[in-house]
XYZ file of C-alpha atoms in Angstrom:
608
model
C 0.000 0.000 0.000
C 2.452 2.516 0.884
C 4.683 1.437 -2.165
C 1.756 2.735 -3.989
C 2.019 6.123 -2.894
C 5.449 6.657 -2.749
C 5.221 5.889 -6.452
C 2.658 8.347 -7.200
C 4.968 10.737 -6.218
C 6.295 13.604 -8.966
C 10.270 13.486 -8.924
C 11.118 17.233 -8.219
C 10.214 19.174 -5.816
C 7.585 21.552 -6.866
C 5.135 24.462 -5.551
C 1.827 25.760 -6.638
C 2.224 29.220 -6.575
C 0.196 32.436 -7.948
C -3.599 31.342 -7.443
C -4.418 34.568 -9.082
C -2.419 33.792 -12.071
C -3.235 29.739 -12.322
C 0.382 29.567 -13.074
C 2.158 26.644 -11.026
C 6.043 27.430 -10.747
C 8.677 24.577 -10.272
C 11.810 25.307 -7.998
C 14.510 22.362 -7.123
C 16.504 22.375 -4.182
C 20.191 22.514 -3.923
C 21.044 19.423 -2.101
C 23.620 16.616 -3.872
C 21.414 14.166 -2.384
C 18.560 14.640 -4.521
C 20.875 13.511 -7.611
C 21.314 10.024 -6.733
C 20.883 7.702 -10.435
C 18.061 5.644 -10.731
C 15.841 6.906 -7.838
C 12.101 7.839 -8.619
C 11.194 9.795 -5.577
C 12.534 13.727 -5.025
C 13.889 14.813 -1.744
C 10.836 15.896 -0.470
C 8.889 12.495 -0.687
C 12.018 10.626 0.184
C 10.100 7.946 1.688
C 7.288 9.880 2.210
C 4.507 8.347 -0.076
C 2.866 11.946 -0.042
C 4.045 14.714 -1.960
C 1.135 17.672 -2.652
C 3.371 20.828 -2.768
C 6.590 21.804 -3.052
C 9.317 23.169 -1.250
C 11.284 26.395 -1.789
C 15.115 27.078 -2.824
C 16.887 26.371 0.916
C 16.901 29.364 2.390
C 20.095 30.888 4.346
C 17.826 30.392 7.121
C 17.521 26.678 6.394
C 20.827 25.968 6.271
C 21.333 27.230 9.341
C 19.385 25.234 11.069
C 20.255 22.114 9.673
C 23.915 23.490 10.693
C 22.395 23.889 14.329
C 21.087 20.796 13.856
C 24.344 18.363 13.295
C 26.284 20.773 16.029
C 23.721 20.241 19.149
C 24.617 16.464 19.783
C 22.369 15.418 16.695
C 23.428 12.421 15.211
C 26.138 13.265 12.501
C 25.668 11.706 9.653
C 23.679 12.343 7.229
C 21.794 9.943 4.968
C 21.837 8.657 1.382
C 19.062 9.230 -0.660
C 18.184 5.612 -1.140
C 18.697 5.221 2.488
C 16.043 8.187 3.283
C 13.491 6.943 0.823
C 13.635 3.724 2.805
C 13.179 5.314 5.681
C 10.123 7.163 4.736
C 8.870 3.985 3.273
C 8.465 2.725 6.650
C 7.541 5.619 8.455
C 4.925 5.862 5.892
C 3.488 2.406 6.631
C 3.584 2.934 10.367
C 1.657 5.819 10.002
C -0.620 4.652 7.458
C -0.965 0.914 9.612
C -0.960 3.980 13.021
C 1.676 2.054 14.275
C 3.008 4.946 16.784
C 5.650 2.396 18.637
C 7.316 1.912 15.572
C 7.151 5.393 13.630
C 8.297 7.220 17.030
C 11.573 4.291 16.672
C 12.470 5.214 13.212
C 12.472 8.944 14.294
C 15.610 8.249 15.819
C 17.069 7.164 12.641
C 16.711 10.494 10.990
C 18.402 13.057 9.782
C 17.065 16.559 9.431
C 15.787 16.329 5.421
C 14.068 13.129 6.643
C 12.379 14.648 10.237
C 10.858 17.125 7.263
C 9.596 14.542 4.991
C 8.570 12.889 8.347
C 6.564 15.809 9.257
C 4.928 16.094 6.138
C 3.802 12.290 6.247
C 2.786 12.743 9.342
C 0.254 16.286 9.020
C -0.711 14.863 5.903
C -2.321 11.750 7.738
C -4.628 14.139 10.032
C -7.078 14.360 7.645
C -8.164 10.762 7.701
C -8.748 10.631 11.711
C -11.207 8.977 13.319
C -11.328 8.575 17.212
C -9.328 10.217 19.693
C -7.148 7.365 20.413
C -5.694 8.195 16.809
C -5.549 12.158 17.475
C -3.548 11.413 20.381
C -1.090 9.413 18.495
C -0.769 11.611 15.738
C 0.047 14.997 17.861
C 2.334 13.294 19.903
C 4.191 11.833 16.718
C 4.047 15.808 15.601
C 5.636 16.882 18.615
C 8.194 14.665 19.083
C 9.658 15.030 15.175
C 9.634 18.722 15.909
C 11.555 18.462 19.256
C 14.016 16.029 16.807
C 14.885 18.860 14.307
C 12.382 18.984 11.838
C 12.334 22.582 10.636
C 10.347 22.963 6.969
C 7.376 24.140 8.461
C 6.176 26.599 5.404
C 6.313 23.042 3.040
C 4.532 20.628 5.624
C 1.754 24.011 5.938
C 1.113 24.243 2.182
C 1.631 20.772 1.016
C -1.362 19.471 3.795
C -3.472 22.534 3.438
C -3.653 21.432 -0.656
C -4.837 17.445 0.447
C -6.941 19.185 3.267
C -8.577 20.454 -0.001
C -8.770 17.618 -2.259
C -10.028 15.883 1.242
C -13.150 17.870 1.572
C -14.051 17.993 -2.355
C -13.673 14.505 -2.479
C -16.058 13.846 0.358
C -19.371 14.927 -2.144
C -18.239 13.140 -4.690
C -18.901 9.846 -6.424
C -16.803 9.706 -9.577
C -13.269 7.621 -9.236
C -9.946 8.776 -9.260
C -8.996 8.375 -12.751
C -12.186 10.208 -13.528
C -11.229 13.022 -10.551
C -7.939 13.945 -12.436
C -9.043 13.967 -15.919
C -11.663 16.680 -15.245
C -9.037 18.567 -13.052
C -6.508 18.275 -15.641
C -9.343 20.231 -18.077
C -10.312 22.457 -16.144
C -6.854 24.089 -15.553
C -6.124 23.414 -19.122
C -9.486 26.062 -19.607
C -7.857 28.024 -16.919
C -4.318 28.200 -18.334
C -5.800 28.896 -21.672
C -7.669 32.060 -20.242
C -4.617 33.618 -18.499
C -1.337 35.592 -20.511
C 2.158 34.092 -20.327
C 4.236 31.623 -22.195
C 2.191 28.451 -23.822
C 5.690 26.396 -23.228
C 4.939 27.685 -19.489
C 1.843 27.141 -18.864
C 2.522 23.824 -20.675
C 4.526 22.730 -17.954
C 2.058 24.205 -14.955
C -0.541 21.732 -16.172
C 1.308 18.885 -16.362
C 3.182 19.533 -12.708
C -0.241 20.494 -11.390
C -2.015 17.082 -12.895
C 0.965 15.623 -10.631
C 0.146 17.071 -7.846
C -3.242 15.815 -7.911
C -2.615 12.501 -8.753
C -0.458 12.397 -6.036
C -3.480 13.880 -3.461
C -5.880 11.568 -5.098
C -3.549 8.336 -4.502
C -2.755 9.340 -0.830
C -6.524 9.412 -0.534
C -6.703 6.163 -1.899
C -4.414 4.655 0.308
C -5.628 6.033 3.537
C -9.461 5.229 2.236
C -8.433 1.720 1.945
C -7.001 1.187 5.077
C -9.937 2.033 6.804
C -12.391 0.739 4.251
C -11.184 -2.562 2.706
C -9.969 -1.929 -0.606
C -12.808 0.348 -2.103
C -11.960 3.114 -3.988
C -13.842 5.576 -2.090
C -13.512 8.138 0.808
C -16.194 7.689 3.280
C -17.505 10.950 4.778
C -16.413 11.644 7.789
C -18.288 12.888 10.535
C -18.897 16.045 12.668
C -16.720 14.736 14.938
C -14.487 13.524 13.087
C -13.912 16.561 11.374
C -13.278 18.040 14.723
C -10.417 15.675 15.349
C -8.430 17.191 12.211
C -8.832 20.400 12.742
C -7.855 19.701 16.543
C -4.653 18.242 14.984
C -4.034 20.985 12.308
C -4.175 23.433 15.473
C -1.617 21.390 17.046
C 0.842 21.582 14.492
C 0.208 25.594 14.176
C 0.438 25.780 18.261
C 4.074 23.862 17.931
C 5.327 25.483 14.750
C 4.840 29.298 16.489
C 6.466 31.633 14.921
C 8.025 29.693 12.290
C 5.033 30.202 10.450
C 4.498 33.425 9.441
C 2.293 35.879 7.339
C 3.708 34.949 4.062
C 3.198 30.896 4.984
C -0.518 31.315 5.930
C -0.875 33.124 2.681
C 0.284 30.711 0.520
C -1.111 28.043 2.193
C -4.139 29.560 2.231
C -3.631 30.141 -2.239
C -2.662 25.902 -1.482
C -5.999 25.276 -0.336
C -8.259 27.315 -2.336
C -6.942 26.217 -5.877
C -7.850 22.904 -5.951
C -11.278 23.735 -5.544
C -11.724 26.096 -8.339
C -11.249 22.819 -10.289
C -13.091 20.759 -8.732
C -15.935 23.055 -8.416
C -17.628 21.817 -11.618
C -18.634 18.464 -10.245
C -19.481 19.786 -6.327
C -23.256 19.076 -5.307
C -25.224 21.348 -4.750
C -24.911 22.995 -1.294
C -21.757 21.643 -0.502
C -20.683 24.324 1.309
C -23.053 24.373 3.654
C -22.883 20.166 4.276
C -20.746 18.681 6.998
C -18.014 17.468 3.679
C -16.976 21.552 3.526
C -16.485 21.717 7.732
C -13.031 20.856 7.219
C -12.096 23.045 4.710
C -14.255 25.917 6.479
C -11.817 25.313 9.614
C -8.463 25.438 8.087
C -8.949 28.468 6.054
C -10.320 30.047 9.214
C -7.070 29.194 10.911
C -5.079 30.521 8.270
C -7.049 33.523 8.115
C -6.483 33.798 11.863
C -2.612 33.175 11.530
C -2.350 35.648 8.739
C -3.546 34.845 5.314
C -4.067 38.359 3.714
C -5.005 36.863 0.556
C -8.975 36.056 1.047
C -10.214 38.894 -1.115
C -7.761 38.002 -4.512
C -9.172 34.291 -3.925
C -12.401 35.024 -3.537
C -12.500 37.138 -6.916
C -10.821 33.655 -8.587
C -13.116 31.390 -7.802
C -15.674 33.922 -8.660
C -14.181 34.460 -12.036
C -13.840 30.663 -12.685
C -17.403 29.715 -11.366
C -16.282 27.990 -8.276
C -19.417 29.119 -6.954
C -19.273 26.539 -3.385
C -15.753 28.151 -2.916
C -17.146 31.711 -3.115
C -20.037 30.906 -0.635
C -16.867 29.617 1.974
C -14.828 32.823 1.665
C -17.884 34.801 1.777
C -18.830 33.460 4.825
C -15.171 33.633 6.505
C -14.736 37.297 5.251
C -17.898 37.832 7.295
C -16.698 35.658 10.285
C -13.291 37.792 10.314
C -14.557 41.035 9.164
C -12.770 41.194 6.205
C -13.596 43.614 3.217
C -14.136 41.505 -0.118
C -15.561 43.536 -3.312
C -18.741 41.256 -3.776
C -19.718 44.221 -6.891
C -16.092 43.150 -8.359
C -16.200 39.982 -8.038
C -20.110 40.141 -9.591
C -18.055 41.806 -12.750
C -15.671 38.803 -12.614
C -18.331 36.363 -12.680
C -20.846 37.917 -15.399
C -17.544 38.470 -17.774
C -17.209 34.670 -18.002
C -21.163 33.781 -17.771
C -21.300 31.881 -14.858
C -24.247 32.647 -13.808
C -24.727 30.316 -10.709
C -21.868 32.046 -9.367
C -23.450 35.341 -9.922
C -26.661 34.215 -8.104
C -24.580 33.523 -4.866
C -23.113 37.366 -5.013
C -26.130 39.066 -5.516
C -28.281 36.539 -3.209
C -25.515 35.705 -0.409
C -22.999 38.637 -0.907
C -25.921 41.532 -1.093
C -24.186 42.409 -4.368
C -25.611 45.347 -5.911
C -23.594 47.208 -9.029
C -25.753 45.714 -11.674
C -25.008 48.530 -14.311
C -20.954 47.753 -15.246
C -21.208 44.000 -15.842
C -24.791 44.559 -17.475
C -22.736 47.161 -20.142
C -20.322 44.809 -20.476
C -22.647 41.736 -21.636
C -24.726 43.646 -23.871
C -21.591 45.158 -25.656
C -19.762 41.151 -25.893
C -23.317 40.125 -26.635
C -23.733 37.832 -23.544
C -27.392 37.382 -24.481
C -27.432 34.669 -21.053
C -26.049 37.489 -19.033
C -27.804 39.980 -19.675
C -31.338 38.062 -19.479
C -30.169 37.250 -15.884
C -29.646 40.711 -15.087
C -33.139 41.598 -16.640
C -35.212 38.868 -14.692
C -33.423 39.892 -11.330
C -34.482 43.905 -11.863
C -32.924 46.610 -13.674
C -33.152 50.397 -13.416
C -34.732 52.125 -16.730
C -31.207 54.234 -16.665
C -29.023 51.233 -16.805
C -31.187 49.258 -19.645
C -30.762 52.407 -21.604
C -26.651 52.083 -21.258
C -27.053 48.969 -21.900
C -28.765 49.054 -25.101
C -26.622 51.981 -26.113
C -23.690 49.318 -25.443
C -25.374 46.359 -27.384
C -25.703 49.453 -30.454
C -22.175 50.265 -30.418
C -21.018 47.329 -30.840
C -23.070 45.862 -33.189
C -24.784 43.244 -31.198
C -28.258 43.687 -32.815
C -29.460 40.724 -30.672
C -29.013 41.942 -27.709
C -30.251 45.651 -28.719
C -33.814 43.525 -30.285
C -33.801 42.115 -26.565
C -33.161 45.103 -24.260
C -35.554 48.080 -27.104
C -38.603 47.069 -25.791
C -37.737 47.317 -22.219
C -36.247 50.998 -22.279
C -39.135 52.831 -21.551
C -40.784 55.192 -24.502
C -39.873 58.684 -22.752
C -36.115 58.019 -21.950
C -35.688 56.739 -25.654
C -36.950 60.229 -26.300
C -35.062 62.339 -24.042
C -31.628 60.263 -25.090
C -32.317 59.556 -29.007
C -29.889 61.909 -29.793
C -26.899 60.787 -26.562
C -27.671 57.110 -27.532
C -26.881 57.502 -31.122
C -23.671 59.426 -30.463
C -22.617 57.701 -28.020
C -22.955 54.385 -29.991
C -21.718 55.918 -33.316
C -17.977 57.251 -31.611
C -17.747 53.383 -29.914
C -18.787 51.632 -32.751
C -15.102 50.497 -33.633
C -16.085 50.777 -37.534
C -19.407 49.057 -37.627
C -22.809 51.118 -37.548
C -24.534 48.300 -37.859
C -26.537 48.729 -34.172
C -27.186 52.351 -35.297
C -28.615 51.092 -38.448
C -30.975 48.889 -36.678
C -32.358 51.420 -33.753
C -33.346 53.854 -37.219
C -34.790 50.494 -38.786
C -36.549 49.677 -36.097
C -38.028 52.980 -35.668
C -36.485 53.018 -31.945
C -38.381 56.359 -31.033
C -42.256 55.127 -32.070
C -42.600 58.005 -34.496
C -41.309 57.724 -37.715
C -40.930 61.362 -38.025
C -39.168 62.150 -34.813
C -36.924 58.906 -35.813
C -35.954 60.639 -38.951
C -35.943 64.154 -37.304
C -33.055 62.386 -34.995
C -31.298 61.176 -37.636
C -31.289 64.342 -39.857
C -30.398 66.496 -36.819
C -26.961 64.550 -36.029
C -26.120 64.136 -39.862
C -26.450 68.293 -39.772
C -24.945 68.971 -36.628
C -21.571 70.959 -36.446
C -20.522 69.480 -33.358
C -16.852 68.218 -33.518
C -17.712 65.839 -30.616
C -19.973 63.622 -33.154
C -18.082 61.012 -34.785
C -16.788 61.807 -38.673
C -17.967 58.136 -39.644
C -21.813 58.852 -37.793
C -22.497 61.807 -39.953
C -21.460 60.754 -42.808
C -23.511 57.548 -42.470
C -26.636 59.580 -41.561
C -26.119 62.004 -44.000
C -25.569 59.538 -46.922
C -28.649 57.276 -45.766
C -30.623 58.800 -43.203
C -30.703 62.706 -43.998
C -33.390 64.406 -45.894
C -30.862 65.276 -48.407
C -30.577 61.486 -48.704
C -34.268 61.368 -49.404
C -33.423 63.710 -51.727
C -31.026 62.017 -53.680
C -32.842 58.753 -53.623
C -35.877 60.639 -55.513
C -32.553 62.206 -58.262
C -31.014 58.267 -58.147
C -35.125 56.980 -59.131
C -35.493 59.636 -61.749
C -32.237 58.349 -63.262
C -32.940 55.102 -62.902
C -36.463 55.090 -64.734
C -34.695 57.150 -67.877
C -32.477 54.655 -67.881
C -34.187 51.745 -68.272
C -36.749 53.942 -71.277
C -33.731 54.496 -73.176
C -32.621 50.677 -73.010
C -36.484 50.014 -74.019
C -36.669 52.642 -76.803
C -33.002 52.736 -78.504
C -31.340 49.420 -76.724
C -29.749 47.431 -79.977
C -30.179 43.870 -77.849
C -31.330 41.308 -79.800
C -34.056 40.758 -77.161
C -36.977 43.139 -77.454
C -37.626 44.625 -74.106
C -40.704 46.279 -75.446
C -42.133 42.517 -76.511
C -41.724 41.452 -73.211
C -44.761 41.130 -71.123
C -44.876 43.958 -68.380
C -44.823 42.562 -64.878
C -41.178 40.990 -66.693
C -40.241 44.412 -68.084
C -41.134 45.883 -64.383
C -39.010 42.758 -62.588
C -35.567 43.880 -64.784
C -35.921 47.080 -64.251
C -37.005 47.348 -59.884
C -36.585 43.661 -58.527
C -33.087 44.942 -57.214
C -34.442 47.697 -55.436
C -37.623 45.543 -54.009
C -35.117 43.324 -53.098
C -32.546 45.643 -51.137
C -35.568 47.143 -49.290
C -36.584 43.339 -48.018
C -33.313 42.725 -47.268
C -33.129 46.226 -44.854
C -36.163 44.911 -43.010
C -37.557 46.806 -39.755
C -39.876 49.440 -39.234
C -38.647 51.828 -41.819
C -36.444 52.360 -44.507
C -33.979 54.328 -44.754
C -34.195 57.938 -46.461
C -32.462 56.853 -49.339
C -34.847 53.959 -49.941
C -37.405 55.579 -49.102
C -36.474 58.574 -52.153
C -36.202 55.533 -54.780
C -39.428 53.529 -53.990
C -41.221 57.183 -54.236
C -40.100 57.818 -57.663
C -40.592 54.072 -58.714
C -44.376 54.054 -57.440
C -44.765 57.569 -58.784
C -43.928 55.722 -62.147
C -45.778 52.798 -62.041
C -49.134 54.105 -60.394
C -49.031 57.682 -60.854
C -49.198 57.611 -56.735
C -47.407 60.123 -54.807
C -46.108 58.616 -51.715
C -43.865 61.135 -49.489
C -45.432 60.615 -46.048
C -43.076 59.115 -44.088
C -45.283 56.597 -42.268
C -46.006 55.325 -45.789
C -42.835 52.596 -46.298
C -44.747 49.821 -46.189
C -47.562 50.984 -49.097
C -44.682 52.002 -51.364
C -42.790 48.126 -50.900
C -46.336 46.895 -51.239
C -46.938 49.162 -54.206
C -44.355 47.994 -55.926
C -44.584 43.858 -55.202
C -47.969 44.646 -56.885
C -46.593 45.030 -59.811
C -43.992 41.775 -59.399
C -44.616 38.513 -60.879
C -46.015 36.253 -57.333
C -42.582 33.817 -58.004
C -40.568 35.983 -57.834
C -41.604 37.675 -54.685
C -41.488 34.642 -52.485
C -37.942 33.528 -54.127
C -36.790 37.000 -53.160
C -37.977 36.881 -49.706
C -36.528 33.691 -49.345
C -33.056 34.761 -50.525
C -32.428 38.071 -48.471
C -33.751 35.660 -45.395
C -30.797 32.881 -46.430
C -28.455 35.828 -46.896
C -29.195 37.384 -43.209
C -28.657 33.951 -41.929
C -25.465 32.693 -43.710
C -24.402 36.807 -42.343
């Protein structure tokens, strides 16, 4: 069994740093033991069978100790590699089998780099306690490898605190191993992917980090077994169980003092949290508030109390990743320990990457408020899921305005059809003219949105819609984009009616002198005359069903006038009147033709 683990170990030492940038970094010690040929394990699982985080370069500090260590009537030599992995082979097993006799015998045998893989072998086995019998034998063990010389508190802190973690998101789960650490090992691939750096870098993170968890996962395995006869499961522990741990965890902080400081709680507390941003995908529901999260709720109080200043950057990772159980934890330890966390940032976080049962924790949990950012933000990317959410939960007429102005800028016509009937009829009015600047100078190029608002006769008056349009396209104000105006003016303007009504007149002499004086072998003039009427306007007719909306634009508008003027003789100016000129004209269109038409501009919008 404990051959098992000490083969799941990675061989180098490693550390998962920077929560906040999902990067893990890898740092090998400086010791000529650790180079020993043909030797799987690193230095710091020598013998271990448990090897979760990593240790640091040696400090000066560390040296020194280890100097102290040989000079205060230690004994003096120091061991091989092969001869320390054996060693924490069977300290492993006597820990594993709780054999306290024999694992307090072979602390004897140790030198100081294997009293620090002790310690680590040792903490790590607190999370599996049961009874008291066992806590007793375990602190004890603690204390006694401490008063021998171990000294690498910071690595036996973060390297626990990260099983502590896989621990208590294993406890609400039912999926094995195997299937634990390929849904891990995508997750941080989606994480990795999301962040800036090297890809040869964050290459390597993954694949150190899917070590790191198959190691946790395999310790699990082996202590699960012990107690459970050979499944492949962790049972749940109980309240008091769970009470036991954390009694031991204290312990080890009450003995290490301060060894341990700021810096070590921090990272341990970055340790602990990461793992369950991955795992957060498969949690069940509520498992923060269900006795498998006690555990974890206890140590990152502790670390919190020791001096973990890192709560508020975690808590706006797991909120940006979705880890929505992990969120509901550090919400309710910042509000234990009276911390201040940005639950309105950390809302932004979550609606940027649509996780939206996240974002129903912060508003419902976290009395998260600043709807009108992250609303902006998912109309303008065209987060149609996101900004539905923020609809059904209640949204002030000011911020669906920005937010439609937003969806218009950009060009997200979906969103802007969604959000145009909820703006309210006066502030459309009082802001037609802001809205349409506003989206026109953050348009990036595309006046697509702006297009659609006129289209869709955004103001309920086809006249004042116009009237808007023809104002801006006149204006002399510098502060109105160059590419707005000229877009109005060329399409929207009254001098674009204008010159739609000189483009009709052109257009109908046109096509008499092709009919009169043409020398095509084809007779126009033999042609029947819904044909002769298709050549000459089924373009237009079919430009003006490809616009669609409410209204046409101005320069439409001046060519259907002329081309109903004529065919019927009909004078049609009134500006409510687009849809009797289209229908004016598709009177005078051969029936086939109209429906292949409208079926063609409707295949064009969609392959668009």
């Amino acid at each position: 069994m404990e051959k098992d683990m000490v083969s799941a170990l990675p061989k180098e030492e490693e550390e998962v740093k920077g929560v906040g940038g999902g990067l893990i970094e890898r740092e090998t010690e400086e010791d000529d033991t650790v180079k020993s040929q043909g030797v799987k394990e690193s230095r710091l699982n020598s013998g271990s069978g448990c090897n979760c985080n990593a240790t640091k370069l040696k400090s000066t500090s560390v040296a020194v100790r280890e100097r102290d260590y040989f000079q205060s009537g230690h004994p003096k030599k120091k061991l091989t590699r092969q001869e320390r992995v054996e060693l924490g082979r069977l300290f492993q097993g006597a820990v594993s089998s709780y054999d306290w006799d024999l694992a307090q015998s072979l602390i004897s045998l140790a030198d100081p780099q294997a009293l620090n893989d002790a310690l680590c072998i040792t903490l790590d086995s607190i999370w599996f306690l049961t009874t008291q019998q066992e806590l007793d034998g375990v602190t004890t063990l603690i204390h006694n490898i401490i008063a021998n010389g171990a000294y690498d508190f910071t690595r036996a802190a973060l390297r626990t605190s990260f099983l502590a973690s896989c621990v208590s998101a294993c406890h609400s789960r039912t999926m094995t191993p195997a299937a634990t650490v390929t849904i891990m090992a995508q997750r941080l691939h989606e994480r990795l992917h999301e962040c800036n750096g090297d890809e040869i870098l964050k290459a390597e993170a993954g694949a150190k980090f899917q070590k790191f968890t198959e190691w946790a996962l395999k310790c699990i395995d082996c202590h699960s077994r012990c107690r459970e006869n050979n499944t492949d499961r962790v049972g749940h522990s109980s309240a008091v169980e769970i009470q036991l741990q954390l009694s031991a965890f204290k312990t080890f902080l009450d003995l290490a003092g301060n060894q341990l400081i700021g810096k070590d709680f921090t990272e341990a507390f970055d340790a602990a949290c990461f793992p369950l941003t991955l795992f957060s995908s498969s949690f069940d529901p509520s498992w923060a508030s269900g006795i498998s999260a006690t555990a974890i709720h206890g140590l990152l109080g502790m670390l919190v109390e020791g001096g973990a200043d890192n709560v508020s950057q975690c808590f706006l990772e797991a909120s940006r990743f979705g880890s929505t159980e992990l969120v509901r934890i550090l919400l309710q330890i910042a509000q234990r320990n009276s911390l201040d966390i940005d639950v309105d940032l950390a809302l932004g976080f979550a609606s940027h990457y649509c996780k939206i049962g996240t974002m129903e924790c912060l508003v419902e949990e976290g009395n998260a408020i600043a709807f009108l950012g992250p609303l902006m933000r998912a109309a303008e990317r065209g987060c149609m899921q996101v900004v539905e959410w923020f609809m059904k939960r209640g949204c002030r007429d000011m911020e669906l305005c920005l937010a439609l102005t937003a969806a218009t800028s950009s060009s997200q016509v979906d969103v802007a059809a969604f959000l145009l009937p909820h703006v309210p009829q006066h502030v459309l009015e009082a802001l037609s003219t802001e809205i349409l600047k506003a989206a026109g100078e953050r348009s990036g190029g595309s006046l697509d949105g702006v297009a659609f608002l006129l289209r869709s006769d955004f103001l309920g008056d086809p006249t004042a819609t116009y009237a808007v349009a023809d104002a801006i396209a006149r204006s002399d104000d510098e502060a109105v984009a160059p590419e707005l105006k000229c877009f109005l003016r060329e399409h929207w303007s009254e001098a674009a009616f204008v010159d739609g009504l000189r483009l009709g007149q052109e257009h109908y002499m046109n096509i008499v002198r092709i009919l009169k004086w043409s020398g095509c072998p084809i007779c126009l003039r033999d042609l029947p005359p819904p044909l002769r009427v298709t050549i000459a306007y089924l373009p237009l007719y079919r430009e003006c069903v490809e616009a669609g909306g409410c209204l046409l634009s101005q320069r439409l508008r001046g060519q259907l006038v002329e081309a109903v003027r004529r065919l019927d003789g009909r004078v049609l100016k009134e500006v409510g009147q687009g849809r009797e000129l289209v229908a004016a004209l598709e009177h005078h269109l051969p029936p086939f033709l109209l429906h292949s038409s409208f079926q063609s501009c409707l295949l064009a919008r969609n392959l668009a």
